[in-house]
Amino acid sequence: MSASGQPSPSRTHKAPHGTRSKAAREGPRVPSWRTVSEKIKEELKLDFEPERWQLECIANIRAKKDVIFTAGTGYGKSLVIEGVASHYKTWTTIVICPLKALENDQVLSATAKGLRAVAVNEDTSKTPGLWNDIEQRQYQLVYISPEMALSPSFQRLWMNRVFREHISCIFVDEAHCIEEWGDDFRPEYRQLSILRSFTGTSVPFVACTATMTTHTFEVIWSTLGYGHRPFWGLDVGCRRDELTYVVKPLAARRDPVLEFIALLPKLDNNSLPSAIPKSILYLPTQGLCLKAMHLIQSALPSKLRDFVVPYSSIGSELFKTDVWEQLNSGKIRILCATEAAGMGCNVPDIDLTVVVGQSLTSLSVLVQRWGRAGRKREMKAKCVLLMPEWAFGELPSAYAVAKLKKKNGVGGDVDQQKNAGPSKAALAKRAKLQYGLDDVINAKG
C-alpha cells in the first residue's frame, strides 16, 4: 500500500533479504520487521499490511543506522518517514523536501494518520510562533526546504541542547536532487552535510529517491557524509509492469504538442470530459506550457477546452494545490507542466505522461516524470518520451568501428559509411545525456 492508503500499483521489486552491508550486521540491534509492523499499524491506525521492505527500512532507522534506499514512484516511501516519526512521539523527525507542493502533500498525508506535521519554507517561515513551536517539539514531522534547513533561524535551534538531543532522524527525500540541482540551481543541496556538524554521530541520515544510478549514489554518499556510522541500504527496484513505455524521435520542424494531440482519442461536442485521458505533458519552460495549453485547447471541442491548464513554479501555492485537487477529482484532464510537477503530489489515476525531452539529460528525472502514471492498482497507463533526432542511432564507438572497417576495405557501402554517423554538434549534445538515459532512448526491442 502507498502512504496515502491507496492500493500501490502492481510491480516487481527486489526482496529486502540479503541486502544488508557488513556494517549493518555489526551495528545496533534491529527490531524484527514483524514487531515493527504491529507497532506502526497501531500507531498510524493503518487498515492494511505494510510491505516488508518498508518495515525493514523503518526497523534499521529506528536502530539508529544511516540508510539509503531507492523505491519506485508510488511504492510508498512516505510510509517509511511516517513510520519512523510515529515511534518518536516527543521527538522531531526532519524531512528535507525539494518542492513546497510536495511538503504540503506530505503534511496532509501525515496529519491524516494522526501525526503532528508542519511545512517550513519561505511562505511559512514568518508564521508567528512557528520556530518556537518547532523548538518546543510541538511537531513530530518538520518538512523543510534545504534553504530553510541551512538558514540562521533553523541553525539557532541547534544551539538548544534539548532540541538537538531529540532529533530522531534527518530524511533527504527525492535525494537525486542533490546531483540534479546542487551544482547551480539550488547549491544548498550540496551543503547539507553541514547538518552533520550539528547532529554529530547520534542522528541517522536517510536518503531516499525513486531512482539512483551508481554516480548518483556516490554523489549522495559523499555529499551527506556517509561512511562514519553503521549503514544499511536497499534497492527495492522501480519496475512497473502496468506501464507501457514509448520512445519516439521528434522531427526538427514538428511541434511536439502535435505529437501529444495525436495520442488523444477522437472527441466531439458529445464527448464527456472523462473521455479525455488524464494526462501530464512535461515541457522545458513556462512559456512552452502556455503555448501547449492554447494549442491543445484549439484541438478540442469547445466545451472541453477548460479541462486543460498550465502548471509551473510561477503559480502561487494556493493555485498549485487547487490544480492538484482538480486533477485528482477529474475537473482537470490535461496538465501542461514544467519540472514543478515532477515529484510528489499523488494523483493515482494518470493515464498518460508525455515528456518532451529537448533539455532532458537525466534518467532520474525521466523516471520521476514517467512514474506519475498508473499508480492505481490494476490500472494500465502509457509513458511517452519525445526526443530530438540527434539522441537516436548507434553509439559513437560503433562509428569508429565502421570507419576502421572502411579503411581496411571490409563491408559497407562507401556513401552509407560516410553519412552513417551523426554530426559533431549532435554528438556533443548526446554526450551530455546521463549514462543509462542513452540506453533507454536507444533500447532494442
Coordinates of N, CA and C in Angstrom, one line a residue, residues 222-344:
S222 N 28.8 11.0 -0.7 CA 29.9 11.9 -0.3 C 29.3 13.2 0.2
T223 N 28.2 13.7 -0.4 CA 27.6 15.0 0.0 C 27.0 14.9 1.4
L224 N 26.4 13.8 1.7 CA 25.7 13.7 3.0 C 26.6 13.1 4.1
G225 N 27.8 12.9 3.8 CA 28.8 12.4 4.8 C 28.6 11.0 5.3
Y226 N 28.2 10.1 4.4 CA 28.0 8.7 4.8 C 29.4 8.1 5.0
G227 N 29.4 6.9 5.7 CA 30.6 6.2 5.9 C 31.2 6.2 7.3
H228 N 30.6 7.0 8.2 CA 31.2 7.1 9.6 C 30.3 6.6 10.6
R229 N 29.1 6.0 10.2 CA 28.2 5.4 11.2 C 27.7 4.1 10.6
P230 N 27.1 3.2 11.4 CA 26.5 2.0 10.9 C 25.6 2.3 9.7
F231 N 25.7 1.5 8.7 CA 24.9 1.8 7.4 C 24.1 0.6 7.0
W232 N 22.9 0.9 6.4 CA 22.1 -0.1 5.8 C 21.5 0.5 4.5
G233 N 21.5 -0.3 3.4 CA 21.0 0.2 2.2 C 20.0 -0.8 1.5
L234 N 19.2 -0.3 0.7 CA 18.2 -1.2 0.0 C 17.8 -0.6 -1.4
D235 N 17.8 -1.4 -2.4 CA 17.3 -1.1 -3.7 C 16.0 -1.9 -3.9
V236 N 14.9 -1.3 -3.7 CA 13.6 -2.0 -3.9 C 13.3 -2.3 -5.4
G237 N 13.9 -1.4 -6.2 CA 13.6 -1.5 -7.7 C 12.5 -0.5 -8.1
C238 N 12.3 -0.4 -9.4 CA 11.2 0.5 -9.9 C 10.6 0.0 -11.1
R239 N 10.5 -1.4 -11.2 CA 9.8 -2.0 -12.3 C 8.3 -1.8 -12.2
R240 N 7.7 -1.4 -13.3 CA 6.3 -1.1 -13.3 C 5.7 -1.8 -14.5
D241 N 5.3 -3.1 -14.4 CA 4.8 -3.8 -15.5 C 3.5 -3.3 -16.1
E242 N 2.8 -2.5 -15.3 CA 1.5 -2.0 -15.8 C 1.6 -0.8 -16.7
L243 N 2.9 -0.3 -16.9 CA 3.1 0.8 -17.7 C 3.7 0.4 -19.1
T244 N 3.2 1.1 -20.1 CA 3.8 0.9 -21.5 C 4.7 2.0 -21.8
Y245 N 5.9 1.8 -22.2 CA 6.9 2.8 -22.5 C 7.1 3.0 -24.0
V246 N 7.0 4.2 -24.4 CA 7.2 4.5 -25.8 C 8.3 5.6 -26.0
V247 N 9.3 5.4 -26.8 CA 10.3 6.5 -27.1 C 10.2 6.8 -28.6
K248 N 10.0 8.0 -28.9 CA 9.8 8.4 -30.3 C 10.7 9.6 -30.7
P249 N 11.3 9.5 -31.9 CA 12.1 10.7 -32.3 C 11.2 11.8 -32.7
L250 N 11.6 13.0 -32.4 CA 10.8 14.2 -32.7 C 11.5 15.0 -33.9
A251 N 10.7 15.0 -34.9 CA 11.2 15.7 -36.1 C 11.5 17.2 -35.8
A252 N 12.6 17.7 -36.4 CA 13.1 19.0 -36.1 C 12.1 20.1 -36.3
R253 N 11.2 20.0 -37.3 CA 10.3 21.1 -37.6 C 8.8 20.8 -37.1
R254 N 8.7 19.7 -36.3 CA 7.3 19.3 -35.9 C 7.2 19.8 -34.4
D255 N 6.1 20.4 -34.1 CA 5.8 20.9 -32.8 C 5.5 19.6 -31.9
P256 N 6.2 19.4 -30.8 CA 5.9 18.2 -30.0 C 4.5 18.1 -29.5
V257 N 3.8 19.3 -29.3 CA 2.5 19.2 -28.8 C 1.5 18.5 -29.8
L258 N 1.9 18.6 -31.1 CA 1.1 17.9 -32.1 C 1.2 16.4 -31.9
E259 N 2.4 15.9 -31.5 CA 2.6 14.5 -31.2 C 1.7 14.1 -30.0
F260 N 1.6 15.0 -29.0 CA 0.7 14.7 -27.9 C -0.7 14.7 -28.3
I261 N -1.2 15.6 -29.1 CA -2.6 15.7 -29.6 C -2.9 14.4 -30.3
A262 N -1.9 13.9 -31.1 CA -2.2 12.7 -31.9 C -2.4 11.4 -31.0
L263 N -2.0 11.5 -29.7 CA -2.2 10.4 -28.8 C -3.6 10.4 -28.2
L264 N -4.4 11.6 -28.3 CA -5.7 11.7 -27.7 C -6.7 11.0 -28.6
P265 N -7.8 10.5 -28.0 CA -8.9 9.9 -28.8 C -9.6 10.9 -29.6
K266 N -10.4 10.5 -30.6 CA -11.2 11.4 -31.3 C -12.4 11.9 -30.4
L267 N -12.5 13.2 -30.4 CA -13.5 13.8 -29.5 C -14.5 14.7 -30.2
D268 N -15.7 14.9 -29.8 CA -16.6 15.8 -30.3 C -17.4 16.5 -29.2
N269 N -18.4 17.3 -29.6 CA -19.2 18.0 -28.6 C -20.1 17.1 -27.7
N270 N -20.2 15.9 -28.2 CA -21.0 14.9 -27.4 C -20.1 14.1 -26.4
S271 N -18.8 14.3 -26.5 CA -17.9 13.6 -25.6 C -17.9 14.2 -24.2
L272 N -17.8 13.3 -23.2 CA -17.7 13.6 -21.8 C -16.3 14.0 -21.5
P273 N -16.1 14.8 -20.5 CA -14.7 15.1 -20.0 C -13.9 13.8 -19.7
S274 N -14.6 12.8 -19.2 CA -13.9 11.6 -18.8 C -13.3 10.8 -20.0
A275 N -13.7 11.3 -21.2 CA -13.2 10.6 -22.5 C -11.8 11.1 -22.7
I276 N -11.4 12.2 -22.1 CA -10.0 12.7 -22.3 C -9.1 11.9 -21.3
P277 N -8.1 11.3 -21.8 CA -7.2 10.6 -20.9 C -6.6 11.6 -19.9
K278 N -6.6 11.2 -18.6 CA -6.0 12.1 -17.6 C -4.5 12.1 -17.9
S279 N -3.9 13.3 -18.2 CA -2.6 13.3 -18.8 C -1.8 14.4 -18.2
I280 N -0.4 14.2 -18.2 CA 0.5 15.3 -17.9 C 1.5 15.3 -19.0
L281 N 1.6 16.5 -19.6 CA 2.6 16.8 -20.7 C 3.7 17.6 -20.1
Y282 N 4.9 17.1 -20.0 CA 6.0 17.8 -19.5 C 6.8 18.5 -20.5
L283 N 7.0 19.8 -20.3 CA 7.7 20.7 -21.2 C 8.8 21.5 -20.5
P284 N 9.8 22.0 -21.2 CA 11.0 22.6 -20.6 C 10.8 23.9 -19.9
T285 N 9.8 24.7 -20.4 CA 9.7 26.1 -19.9 C 8.2 26.5 -19.6
Q286 N 8.0 27.5 -18.8 CA 6.7 28.0 -18.6 C 6.0 28.5 -19.8
G287 N 6.8 29.2 -20.7 CA 6.2 29.7 -21.9 C 5.7 28.6 -22.8
L288 N 6.5 27.5 -22.9 CA 6.0 26.4 -23.7 C 4.8 25.7 -23.2
C289 N 4.6 25.8 -21.8 CA 3.4 25.2 -21.2 C 2.2 26.0 -21.6
L290 N 2.3 27.3 -21.6 CA 1.2 28.2 -22.0 C 0.8 28.0 -23.5
K291 N 1.9 27.9 -24.3 CA 1.7 27.7 -25.8 C 1.0 26.4 -26.0
A292 N 1.4 25.3 -25.3 CA 0.9 24.0 -25.4 C -0.6 24.0 -25.0
M293 N -0.9 24.7 -23.9 CA -2.3 24.7 -23.5 C -3.2 25.3 -24.6
H294 N -2.8 26.4 -25.2 CA -3.6 27.0 -26.2 C -3.8 26.1 -27.4
L295 N -2.7 25.4 -27.8 CA -2.7 24.6 -29.0 C -3.6 23.4 -28.7
I296 N -3.5 22.8 -27.5 CA -4.4 21.6 -27.2 C -5.8 22.0 -27.1
Q297 N -6.1 23.2 -26.5 CA -7.5 23.7 -26.4 C -8.1 23.9 -27.8
S298 N -7.3 24.4 -28.7 CA -7.8 24.6 -30.1 C -8.1 23.3 -30.8
A299 N -7.5 22.2 -30.4 CA -7.8 20.9 -31.0 C -8.9 20.2 -30.4
L300 N -9.4 20.7 -29.2 CA -10.5 20.0 -28.5 C -11.9 20.7 -28.8
P301 N -13.0 20.0 -28.7 CA -14.3 20.6 -28.8 C -14.4 21.7 -27.8
S302 N -15.1 22.8 -28.1 CA -15.2 24.0 -27.3 C -15.6 23.7 -25.8
K303 N -16.5 22.8 -25.6 CA -17.0 22.5 -24.2 C -15.9 21.8 -23.4
L304 N -14.9 21.3 -24.0 CA -13.8 20.6 -23.2 C -12.5 21.3 -23.0
R305 N -12.5 22.6 -23.5 CA -11.3 23.3 -23.5 C -10.8 23.8 -22.1
D306 N -11.7 23.9 -21.2 CA -11.4 24.4 -19.9 C -10.7 23.3 -19.0
F307 N -10.7 22.1 -19.6 CA -10.1 21.0 -18.8 C -8.6 20.9 -19.0
V308 N -8.0 21.8 -19.7 CA -6.6 21.9 -20.0 C -6.0 23.1 -19.3
V309 N -5.0 22.9 -18.4 CA -4.4 24.0 -17.7 C -2.9 23.9 -17.6
P310 N -2.2 25.1 -17.5 CA -0.7 25.0 -17.3 C -0.3 24.9 -15.9
Y311 N 0.9 24.4 -15.6 CA 1.4 24.3 -14.2 C 2.9 24.5 -14.2
S312 N 3.3 25.5 -13.4 CA 4.8 25.7 -13.2 C 5.0 26.4 -11.9
S313 N 6.3 26.6 -11.6 CA 6.7 27.2 -10.3 C 6.2 28.6 -10.1
I314 N 5.8 29.3 -11.2 CA 5.4 30.7 -11.2 C 4.0 30.8 -10.5
G315 N 3.2 29.8 -10.4 CA 1.9 29.8 -9.8 C 2.0 29.9 -8.3
S316 N 1.0 30.5 -7.6 CA 1.0 30.6 -6.2 C 0.8 29.2 -5.6
E317 N 1.1 29.0 -4.3 CA 0.9 27.7 -3.7 C -0.6 27.3 -3.6
L318 N -1.4 28.3 -3.5 CA -2.9 28.1 -3.4 C -3.3 27.6 -4.8
F319 N -2.8 28.2 -5.9 CA -3.1 27.8 -7.2 C -2.7 26.4 -7.5
K320 N -1.4 26.1 -7.1 CA -0.9 24.7 -7.4 C -1.6 23.6 -6.6
T321 N -2.0 24.0 -5.3 CA -2.7 23.0 -4.5 C -4.1 22.7 -5.2
D322 N -4.7 23.8 -5.7 CA -6.0 23.7 -6.3 C -6.0 22.9 -7.6
V323 N -4.9 23.1 -8.3 CA -4.7 22.3 -9.6 C -4.6 20.8 -9.3
W324 N -3.8 20.5 -8.3 CA -3.6 19.0 -8.0 C -5.0 18.4 -7.5
E325 N -5.7 19.2 -6.7 CA -7.0 18.7 -6.2 C -8.0 18.5 -7.4
Q326 N -8.0 19.4 -8.4 CA -8.9 19.3 -9.5 C -8.4 18.2 -10.5
L327 N -7.1 18.0 -10.6 CA -6.6 16.9 -11.4 C -7.0 15.6 -10.8
N328 N -6.9 15.5 -9.4 CA -7.3 14.3 -8.7 C -8.8 14.0 -8.9
S329 N -9.6 15.0 -8.8 CA -11.1 14.8 -8.9 C -11.6 14.7 -10.4
G330 N -10.7 15.0 -11.3 CA -11.2 14.9 -12.7 C -11.7 16.2 -13.3
K331 N -11.7 17.3 -12.6 CA -12.1 18.6 -13.1 C -11.1 19.1 -14.1
I332 N -9.8 18.7 -13.9 CA -8.8 18.9 -14.9 C -8.4 17.6 -15.5
R333 N -8.2 17.6 -16.9 CA -7.9 16.3 -17.5 C -6.5 16.3 -18.1
I334 N -6.0 17.5 -18.5 CA -4.6 17.6 -19.1 C -3.9 18.7 -18.4
L335 N -2.7 18.4 -17.9 CA -1.8 19.3 -17.3 C -0.6 19.5 -18.2
C336 N -0.3 20.8 -18.6 CA 0.9 21.1 -19.3 C 1.9 21.7 -18.3
A337 N 2.9 20.9 -18.0 CA 3.7 21.2 -16.8 C 5.2 21.3 -17.0
T338 N 5.9 22.1 -16.2 CA 7.3 22.0 -16.1 C 7.7 21.0 -15.1
E339 N 9.0 21.0 -14.7 CA 9.5 20.1 -13.7 C 8.8 20.3 -12.3
A340 N 8.1 21.4 -12.2 CA 7.4 21.7 -10.9 C 6.4 20.6 -10.6
A341 N 6.0 19.8 -11.6 CA 5.0 18.7 -11.4 C 5.7 17.4 -11.5
G342 N 7.0 17.4 -11.3 CA 7.8 16.1 -11.5 C 7.9 15.3 -10.3
M343 N 7.6 15.8 -9.1 CA 7.8 15.0 -7.9 C 6.6 15.1 -6.9
G344 N 6.3 14.1 -6.2 CA 5.3 14.1 -5.1 C 3.9 14.3 -5.7

